Amino acid sequence: MLTVHHLNNSRSQRIVWLCEELSIPYELVKHQRDAETLRAPDSLKHVHVLGKAPAIEHNGQVIIETDAIIEYICNTCAEGRLSRGVSAPDYGQYLQWLAYSEGTLFPGLGVDLIYAWTGGGNDVLMGFFEVEIVKNHQYVENTLQDRDYILASGFSAADINLGWTLEFSEARGRLKNLPALQAYLVRLRARPGYARAIERGGPQDLSVFSAGVT
Ligand SMILES: N[C@@H](CCC(=O)N[C@@H](CS)C(=O)NCC(=O)O)C(=O)O
């Protein structure tokens, strides 16, 4: 049995969403953030020494890192569904978009949040990331001009990864004046699998990450 460790209001929502989209059996273990610090509880450190979500357990292995978990679940629990195999014409594009959310889009947003939380102070540092945040959101906005999902071939696990990061962007006030990204989120949230994931994983309130947003 696959076990999914989920932290409330976190990127592990993606893994619950993925499992619901794939309609595979899984056990869900919920962990609650500290209400004040928003840090993960010690219960996650008992799963993996880094104490991060998501984490999964399967066939005696503990696996962390969203991108790896997504590929692992699609390929070992769902015959490759929602992934793209090596022989798919857009295999490379799939890998790019799967990695892009955590690898490129999120880091600037994370700095933006910590900057707001800590009261700022280093405008040179934030100026660097500000350019990256704007440029990258515009890149995704442009890509979505001619398609409903991030791959022209249709919905994939890369949308799940990207969708959650864009929900975080929304909480950080970064989707204003980006209509394709706003419409994309509406489309993703309308999916029955998304609704089932919220039902099973619990309500998601990313406004806890809206510090400094006006
Ligand atoms: N790159 C990792 C990031 C993992 C991560 O930072 N998870 C956050 C949840 S959004 C977490 O566990 N935060 C709680 C903490 O650090 O105390 C991944 O994609 O899984």
PDB file of C-alpha atoms and ligand atoms in Angstrom:
ATOM      1  CA  MET A   1       0.000   0.000   0.000  1.00  0.00           C
ATOM      2  CA  LEU A   2       1.138   3.501  -0.812  1.00  0.00           C
ATOM      3  CA  THR A   3       1.253   5.895   2.153  1.00  0.00           C
ATOM      4  CA  VAL A   4       1.136   9.638   1.500  1.00  0.00           C
ATOM      5  CA  HIS A   5       2.279  12.037   4.214  1.00  0.00           C
ATOM      6  CA  HIS A   6       0.444  15.325   3.835  1.00  0.00           C
ATOM      7  CA  LEU A   7       1.090  18.612   5.629  1.00  0.00           C
ATOM      8  CA  ASN A   8      -1.850  21.034   5.691  1.00  0.00           C
ATOM      9  CA  ASN A   9      -1.576  24.076   3.392  1.00  0.00           C
ATOM     10  CA  SER A  10       1.453  22.690   1.614  1.00  0.00           C
ATOM     11  CA  ARG A  11       2.773  21.362  -1.676  1.00  0.00           C
ATOM     12  CA  SER A  12       1.928  17.823  -0.546  1.00  0.00           C
ATOM     13  CA  GLN A  13      -1.607  18.732  -1.650  1.00  0.00           C
ATOM     14  CA  ARG A  14      -0.265  17.901  -5.109  1.00  0.00           C
ATOM     15  CA  ILE A  15       0.318  14.272  -4.185  1.00  0.00           C
ATOM     16  CA  VAL A  16      -3.169  13.865  -2.750  1.00  0.00           C
ATOM     17  CA  TRP A  17      -4.478  15.475  -5.939  1.00  0.00           C
ATOM     18  CA  LEU A  18      -2.372  13.154  -8.118  1.00  0.00           C
ATOM     19  CA  CYS A  19      -3.638  10.047  -6.315  1.00  0.00           C
ATOM     20  CA  GLU A  20      -7.221  11.236  -6.702  1.00  0.00           C
ATOM     21  CA  GLU A  21      -6.742  11.977 -10.418  1.00  0.00           C
ATOM     22  CA  LEU A  22      -5.253   8.505 -10.851  1.00  0.00           C
ATOM     23  CA  SER A  23      -7.958   6.874  -8.681  1.00  0.00           C
ATOM     24  CA  ILE A  24      -5.382   4.680  -6.955  1.00  0.00           C
ATOM     25  CA  PRO A  25      -5.656   3.342  -3.393  1.00  0.00           C
ATOM     26  CA  TYR A  26      -3.513   5.091  -0.790  1.00  0.00           C
ATOM     27  CA  GLU A  27      -3.362   5.666   2.914  1.00  0.00           C
ATOM     28  CA  LEU A  28      -3.270   9.332   3.870  1.00  0.00           C
ATOM     29  CA  VAL A  29      -1.420  10.478   6.993  1.00  0.00           C
ATOM     30  CA  LYS A  30      -2.107  14.103   7.880  1.00  0.00           C
ATOM     31  CA  HIS A  31       0.372  16.343   9.706  1.00  0.00           C
ATOM     32  CA  GLN A  32      -0.509  19.804  11.003  1.00  0.00           C
ATOM     33  CA  ARG A  33       1.711  22.886  10.763  1.00  0.00           C
ATOM     34  CA  ASP A  34       2.478  24.746  13.970  1.00  0.00           C
ATOM     35  CA  ALA A  35      -0.194  27.470  13.947  1.00  0.00           C
ATOM     36  CA  GLU A  36       2.307  30.202  14.838  1.00  0.00           C
ATOM     37  CA  THR A  37       5.564  29.279  13.111  1.00  0.00           C
ATOM     38  CA  LEU A  38       3.904  27.351  10.250  1.00  0.00           C
ATOM     39  CA  ARG A  39       6.729  24.818  10.502  1.00  0.00           C
ATOM     40  CA  ALA A  40       6.097  21.097  10.126  1.00  0.00           C
ATOM     41  CA  PRO A  41       5.536  19.050  13.297  1.00  0.00           C
ATOM     42  CA  ASP A  42       8.041  16.516  14.635  1.00  0.00           C
ATOM     43  CA  SER A  43       5.797  13.711  13.339  1.00  0.00           C
ATOM     44  CA  LEU A  44       7.225  14.364   9.848  1.00  0.00           C
ATOM     45  CA  LYS A  45      10.781  14.006  11.196  1.00  0.00           C
ATOM     46  CA  HIS A  46       9.809  10.509  12.267  1.00  0.00           C
ATOM     47  CA  VAL A  47       9.038   9.767   8.602  1.00  0.00           C
ATOM     48  CA  HIS A  48      12.206  11.344   7.135  1.00  0.00           C
ATOM     49  CA  VAL A  49      15.093  13.103   8.868  1.00  0.00           C
ATOM     50  CA  LEU A  50      14.443  16.350   6.926  1.00  0.00           C
ATOM     51  CA  GLY A  51      10.863  16.562   8.217  1.00  0.00           C
ATOM     52  CA  LYS A  52       9.448  17.842   4.921  1.00  0.00           C
ATOM     53  CA  ALA A  53       6.242  17.248   3.009  1.00  0.00           C
ATOM     54  CA  PRO A  54       5.447  15.566   0.770  1.00  0.00           C
ATOM     55  CA  ALA A  55       6.910  12.209   1.721  1.00  0.00           C
ATOM     56  CA  ILE A  56       5.652   8.803   0.703  1.00  0.00           C
ATOM     57  CA  GLU A  57       6.252   5.269   1.864  1.00  0.00           C
ATOM     58  CA  HIS A  58       6.034   2.410  -0.611  1.00  0.00           C
ATOM     59  CA  ASN A  59       7.490  -1.087  -0.686  1.00  0.00           C
ATOM     60  CA  GLY A  60       9.738  -0.337   2.293  1.00  0.00           C
ATOM     61  CA  GLN A  61      11.127   2.908   0.845  1.00  0.00           C
ATOM     62  CA  VAL A  62      10.637   6.467   2.073  1.00  0.00           C
ATOM     63  CA  ILE A  63      10.759   8.975  -0.793  1.00  0.00           C
ATOM     64  CA  ILE A  64      10.814  12.777  -0.616  1.00  0.00           C
ATOM     65  CA  GLU A  65      10.868  15.536  -3.299  1.00  0.00           C
ATOM     66  CA  THR A  66       7.645  16.282  -5.136  1.00  0.00           C
ATOM     67  CA  ASP A  67       8.948  15.758  -8.674  1.00  0.00           C
ATOM     68  CA  ALA A  68      10.428  12.367  -7.827  1.00  0.00           C
ATOM     69  CA  ILE A  69       7.305  11.295  -5.957  1.00  0.00           C
ATOM     70  CA  ILE A  70       5.075  12.262  -8.888  1.00  0.00           C
ATOM     71  CA  GLU A  71       7.084  10.252 -11.399  1.00  0.00           C
ATOM     72  CA  TYR A  72       7.397   7.359  -8.969  1.00  0.00           C
ATOM     73  CA  ILE A  73       3.657   7.132  -8.317  1.00  0.00           C
ATOM     74  CA  CYS A  74       2.659   7.514 -11.981  1.00  0.00           C
ATOM     75  CA  ASN A  75       5.071   4.795 -13.061  1.00  0.00           C
ATOM     76  CA  THR A  76       4.888   2.285 -10.223  1.00  0.00           C
ATOM     77  CA  CYS A  77       1.252   2.622  -9.148  1.00  0.00           C
ATOM     78  CA  ALA A  78      -0.582   3.760 -12.324  1.00  0.00           C
ATOM     79  CA  GLU A  79       1.077   2.246 -15.410  1.00  0.00           C
ATOM     80  CA  GLY A  80       2.492   5.629 -16.431  1.00  0.00           C
ATOM     81  CA  ARG A  81      -0.859   7.424 -16.527  1.00  0.00           C
ATOM     82  CA  LEU A  82      -0.596  11.247 -16.307  1.00  0.00           C
ATOM     83  CA  SER A  83       3.142  11.015 -17.011  1.00  0.00           C
ATOM     84  CA  ARG A  84       4.677  10.917 -20.494  1.00  0.00           C
ATOM     85  CA  GLY A  85       6.834   7.933 -21.393  1.00  0.00           C
ATOM     86  CA  VAL A  86      10.212   8.102 -23.102  1.00  0.00           C
ATOM     87  CA  SER A  87       8.601   7.359 -26.458  1.00  0.00           C
ATOM     88  CA  ALA A  88       5.995  10.148 -26.181  1.00  0.00           C
ATOM     89  CA  PRO A  89       6.683  13.029 -28.615  1.00  0.00           C
ATOM     90  CA  ASP A  90       6.503  15.535 -25.753  1.00  0.00           C
ATOM     91  CA  TYR A  91       8.509  13.521 -23.219  1.00  0.00           C
ATOM     92  CA  GLY A  92      11.122  16.300 -23.022  1.00  0.00           C
ATOM     93  CA  GLN A  93       8.491  19.007 -22.589  1.00  0.00           C
ATOM     94  CA  TYR A  94       6.833  16.933 -19.884  1.00  0.00           C
ATOM     95  CA  LEU A  95      10.089  16.604 -17.943  1.00  0.00           C
ATOM     96  CA  GLN A  96      10.802  20.308 -18.368  1.00  0.00           C
ATOM     97  CA  TRP A  97       7.442  21.386 -16.958  1.00  0.00           C
ATOM     98  CA  LEU A  98       7.515  18.814 -14.202  1.00  0.00           C
ATOM     99  CA  ALA A  99      10.872  20.151 -12.996  1.00  0.00           C
ATOM    100  CA  TYR A 100      10.135  23.826 -13.685  1.00  0.00           C
ATOM    101  CA  SER A 101       7.673  24.403 -10.833  1.00  0.00           C
ATOM    102  CA  GLU A 102      10.030  23.477  -8.007  1.00  0.00           C
ATOM    103  CA  GLY A 103      13.280  24.196  -9.818  1.00  0.00           C
ATOM    104  CA  THR A 104      12.649  27.658 -11.265  1.00  0.00           C
ATOM    105  CA  LEU A 105       9.225  29.111 -10.459  1.00  0.00           C
ATOM    106  CA  PHE A 106       9.037  28.446  -6.733  1.00  0.00           C
ATOM    107  CA  PRO A 107      12.461  29.635  -5.471  1.00  0.00           C
ATOM    108  CA  GLY A 108      11.772  33.323  -6.213  1.00  0.00           C
ATOM    109  CA  LEU A 109       8.356  33.046  -4.585  1.00  0.00           C
ATOM    110  CA  GLY A 110       9.925  31.503  -1.508  1.00  0.00           C
ATOM    111  CA  VAL A 111      12.416  34.355  -1.233  1.00  0.00           C
ATOM    112  CA  ASP A 112       9.566  36.839  -1.748  1.00  0.00           C
ATOM    113  CA  LEU A 113       7.690  35.303   1.199  1.00  0.00           C
ATOM    114  CA  ILE A 114      10.687  35.176   3.511  1.00  0.00           C
ATOM    115  CA  TYR A 115      11.529  38.757   2.560  1.00  0.00           C
ATOM    116  CA  ALA A 116       8.018  39.823   3.627  1.00  0.00           C
ATOM    117  CA  TRP A 117       8.119  37.713   6.792  1.00  0.00           C
ATOM    118  CA  THR A 118      11.439  39.149   7.897  1.00  0.00           C
ATOM    119  CA  GLY A 119      10.621  42.770   7.048  1.00  0.00           C
ATOM    120  CA  GLY A 120      12.895  43.050   4.020  1.00  0.00           C
ATOM    121  CA  GLY A 121      16.210  44.855   4.223  1.00  0.00           C
ATOM    122  CA  ASN A 122      18.220  43.684   1.239  1.00  0.00           C
ATOM    123  CA  ASP A 123      16.722  45.365  -1.815  1.00  0.00           C
ATOM    124  CA  VAL A 124      19.528  44.198  -4.099  1.00  0.00           C
ATOM    125  CA  LEU A 125      18.745  40.587  -3.269  1.00  0.00           C
ATOM    126  CA  MET A 126      14.989  41.066  -3.696  1.00  0.00           C
ATOM    127  CA  GLY A 127      15.502  43.082  -6.864  1.00  0.00           C
ATOM    128  CA  PHE A 128      17.262  40.106  -8.410  1.00  0.00           C
ATOM    129  CA  PHE A 129      14.435  37.744  -7.554  1.00  0.00           C
ATOM    130  CA  GLU A 130      11.740  40.268  -8.505  1.00  0.00           C
ATOM    131  CA  VAL A 131      12.971  40.227 -12.110  1.00  0.00           C
ATOM    132  CA  GLU A 132      12.955  36.418 -12.086  1.00  0.00           C
ATOM    133  CA  ILE A 133       9.437  36.208 -10.608  1.00  0.00           C
ATOM    134  CA  VAL A 134       7.953  38.557 -13.220  1.00  0.00           C
ATOM    135  CA  LYS A 135       9.838  36.988 -16.138  1.00  0.00           C
ATOM    136  CA  ASN A 136       8.871  33.440 -15.205  1.00  0.00           C
ATOM    137  CA  HIS A 137       5.180  34.124 -14.629  1.00  0.00           C
ATOM    138  CA  GLN A 138       5.068  35.867 -17.994  1.00  0.00           C
ATOM    139  CA  TYR A 139       6.732  32.826 -19.588  1.00  0.00           C
ATOM    140  CA  VAL A 140       4.000  30.514 -18.300  1.00  0.00           C
ATOM    141  CA  GLU A 141       1.325  33.057 -19.244  1.00  0.00           C
ATOM    142  CA  ASN A 142       2.673  33.125 -22.814  1.00  0.00           C
ATOM    143  CA  THR A 143       2.861  29.335 -23.003  1.00  0.00           C
ATOM    144  CA  LEU A 144      -0.793  28.990 -22.019  1.00  0.00           C
ATOM    145  CA  GLN A 145      -2.036  31.277 -24.806  1.00  0.00           C
ATOM    146  CA  ASP A 146      -2.774  28.396 -27.191  1.00  0.00           C
ATOM    147  CA  ARG A 147      -3.631  25.517 -24.849  1.00  0.00           C
ATOM    148  CA  ASP A 148      -5.739  24.550 -21.843  1.00  0.00           C
ATOM    149  CA  TYR A 149      -2.971  22.653 -20.059  1.00  0.00           C
ATOM    150  CA  ILE A 150       0.772  23.150 -19.927  1.00  0.00           C
ATOM    151  CA  LEU A 151       1.369  20.436 -22.546  1.00  0.00           C
ATOM    152  CA  ALA A 152      -0.476  20.797 -25.845  1.00  0.00           C
ATOM    153  CA  SER A 153      -1.239  17.054 -25.603  1.00  0.00           C
ATOM    154  CA  GLY A 154      -3.478  17.581 -22.571  1.00  0.00           C
ATOM    155  CA  PHE A 155      -3.636  17.270 -18.802  1.00  0.00           C
ATOM    156  CA  SER A 156      -0.620  15.655 -17.134  1.00  0.00           C
ATOM    157  CA  ALA A 157       1.037  15.407 -13.747  1.00  0.00           C
ATOM    158  CA  ALA A 158       3.076  18.493 -14.740  1.00  0.00           C
ATOM    159  CA  ASP A 159      -0.157  20.515 -14.411  1.00  0.00           C
ATOM    160  CA  ILE A 160      -0.548  19.282 -10.863  1.00  0.00           C
ATOM    161  CA  ASN A 161       2.946  20.459  -9.988  1.00  0.00           C
ATOM    162  CA  LEU A 162       2.527  23.793 -11.749  1.00  0.00           C
ATOM    163  CA  GLY A 163      -1.028  24.323 -10.517  1.00  0.00           C
ATOM    164  CA  TRP A 164      -0.064  24.248  -6.870  1.00  0.00           C
ATOM    165  CA  THR A 165       2.868  26.600  -7.399  1.00  0.00           C
ATOM    166  CA  LEU A 166       0.527  29.023  -9.162  1.00  0.00           C
ATOM    167  CA  GLU A 167      -1.896  28.811  -6.242  1.00  0.00           C
ATOM    168  CA  PHE A 168       1.032  29.905  -4.108  1.00  0.00           C
ATOM    169  CA  SER A 169       1.759  32.694  -6.629  1.00  0.00           C
ATOM    170  CA  GLU A 170      -1.860  33.771  -6.326  1.00  0.00           C
ATOM    171  CA  ALA A 171      -1.539  33.949  -2.526  1.00  0.00           C
ATOM    172  CA  ARG A 172       1.549  36.113  -3.021  1.00  0.00           C
ATOM    173  CA  GLY A 173      -0.480  38.477  -5.262  1.00  0.00           C
ATOM    174  CA  ARG A 174       1.531  37.498  -8.336  1.00  0.00           C
ATOM    175  CA  LEU A 175      -1.270  36.606 -10.763  1.00  0.00           C
ATOM    176  CA  LYS A 176      -2.725  40.088 -11.186  1.00  0.00           C
ATOM    177  CA  ASN A 177      -2.777  41.088 -14.886  1.00  0.00           C
ATOM    178  CA  LEU A 178      -2.051  37.507 -15.973  1.00  0.00           C
ATOM    179  CA  PRO A 179      -5.448  36.343 -17.325  1.00  0.00           C
ATOM    180  CA  ALA A 180      -4.257  33.053 -18.848  1.00  0.00           C
ATOM    181  CA  LEU A 181      -2.801  31.965 -15.511  1.00  0.00           C
ATOM    182  CA  GLN A 182      -5.999  32.925 -13.682  1.00  0.00           C
ATOM    183  CA  ALA A 183      -8.126  30.996 -16.209  1.00  0.00           C
ATOM    184  CA  TYR A 184      -5.763  28.007 -15.927  1.00  0.00           C
ATOM    185  CA  LEU A 185      -6.293  27.886 -12.165  1.00  0.00           C
ATOM    186  CA  VAL A 186     -10.072  28.055 -12.625  1.00  0.00           C
ATOM    187  CA  ARG A 187      -9.803  25.130 -15.058  1.00  0.00           C
ATOM    188  CA  LEU A 188      -7.659  23.056 -12.708  1.00  0.00           C
ATOM    189  CA  ARG A 189      -9.894  23.719  -9.713  1.00  0.00           C
ATOM    190  CA  ALA A 190     -12.942  22.629 -11.715  1.00  0.00           C
ATOM    191  CA  ARG A 191     -11.521  19.112 -12.110  1.00  0.00           C
ATOM    192  CA  PRO A 192     -13.335  16.468 -10.048  1.00  0.00           C
ATOM    193  CA  GLY A 193      -9.954  15.073  -8.953  1.00  0.00           C
ATOM    194  CA  TYR A 194      -8.978  18.454  -7.516  1.00  0.00           C
ATOM    195  CA  ALA A 195     -12.250  18.628  -5.562  1.00  0.00           C
ATOM    196  CA  ARG A 196     -11.800  15.084  -4.235  1.00  0.00           C
ATOM    197  CA  ALA A 197      -8.262  15.954  -3.108  1.00  0.00           C
ATOM    198  CA  ILE A 198      -9.525  18.951  -1.137  1.00  0.00           C
ATOM    199  CA  GLU A 199     -12.216  16.761   0.389  1.00  0.00           C
ATOM    200  CA  ARG A 200      -9.764  14.067   1.434  1.00  0.00           C
ATOM    201  CA  GLY A 201      -6.700  16.223   2.193  1.00  0.00           C
ATOM    202  CA  GLY A 202      -8.658  18.924   3.995  1.00  0.00           C
ATOM    203  CA  PRO A 203      -9.328  22.531   3.041  1.00  0.00           C
ATOM    204  CA  GLN A 204      -6.377  24.455   1.710  1.00  0.00           C
ATOM    205  CA  ASP A 205      -5.797  28.037   2.826  1.00  0.00           C
ATOM    206  CA  LEU A 206      -2.668  29.445   1.213  1.00  0.00           C
ATOM    207  CA  SER A 207      -3.536  32.949   2.433  1.00  0.00           C
ATOM    208  CA  VAL A 208      -1.330  32.045   5.418  1.00  0.00           C
ATOM    209  CA  PHE A 209       1.478  32.853   2.953  1.00  0.00           C
ATOM    210  CA  SER A 210       0.117  36.280   1.970  1.00  0.00           C
ATOM    211  CA  ALA A 211       2.350  38.349   4.251  1.00  0.00           C
ATOM    212  CA  GLY A 212       3.054  41.776   2.757  1.00  0.00           C
ATOM    213  CA  VAL A 213       0.580  41.369  -0.121  1.00  0.00           C
ATOM    214  CA  THR A 214      -1.578  44.437  -0.673  1.00  0.00           C
TER     215      THR A 214
HETATM  216  N1  LIG B   1      11.703  20.600  -2.849  1.00  0.00           N
HETATM  217  C1  LIG B   1      10.895  19.951  -1.864  1.00  0.00           C
HETATM  218  C2  LIG B   1      10.422  20.998  -0.843  1.00  0.00           C
HETATM  219  C3  LIG B   1       9.805  20.389   0.376  1.00  0.00           C
HETATM  220  C4  LIG B   1       9.281  21.457   1.328  1.00  0.00           C
HETATM  221  O1  LIG B   1       9.930  22.504   1.554  1.00  0.00           O
HETATM  222  N2  LIG B   1       8.107  21.229   1.929  1.00  0.00           N
HETATM  223  C5  LIG B   1       7.475  22.174   2.812  1.00  0.00           C
HETATM  224  C6  LIG B   1       5.957  22.109   2.587  1.00  0.00           C
HETATM  225  S1  LIG B   1       5.331  23.301   1.479  1.00  0.00           S
HETATM  226  C7  LIG B   1       7.659  21.799   4.259  1.00  0.00           C
HETATM  227  O2  LIG B   1       7.702  20.634   4.578  1.00  0.00           O
HETATM  228  N3  LIG B   1       7.717  22.818   5.138  1.00  0.00           N
HETATM  229  C8  LIG B   1       7.672  22.655   6.561  1.00  0.00           C
HETATM  230  C9  LIG B   1       8.978  22.951   7.238  1.00  0.00           C
HETATM  231  O3  LIG B   1       9.979  23.167   6.570  1.00  0.00           O
HETATM  232  O4  LIG B   1       8.967  22.966   8.472  1.00  0.00           O
HETATM  233  C10 LIG B   1       9.737  19.231  -2.560  1.00  0.00           C
HETATM  234  O5  LIG B   1       9.398  19.614  -3.678  1.00  0.00           O
HETATM  235  O6  LIG B   1       9.163  18.279  -2.014  1.00  0.00           O
END
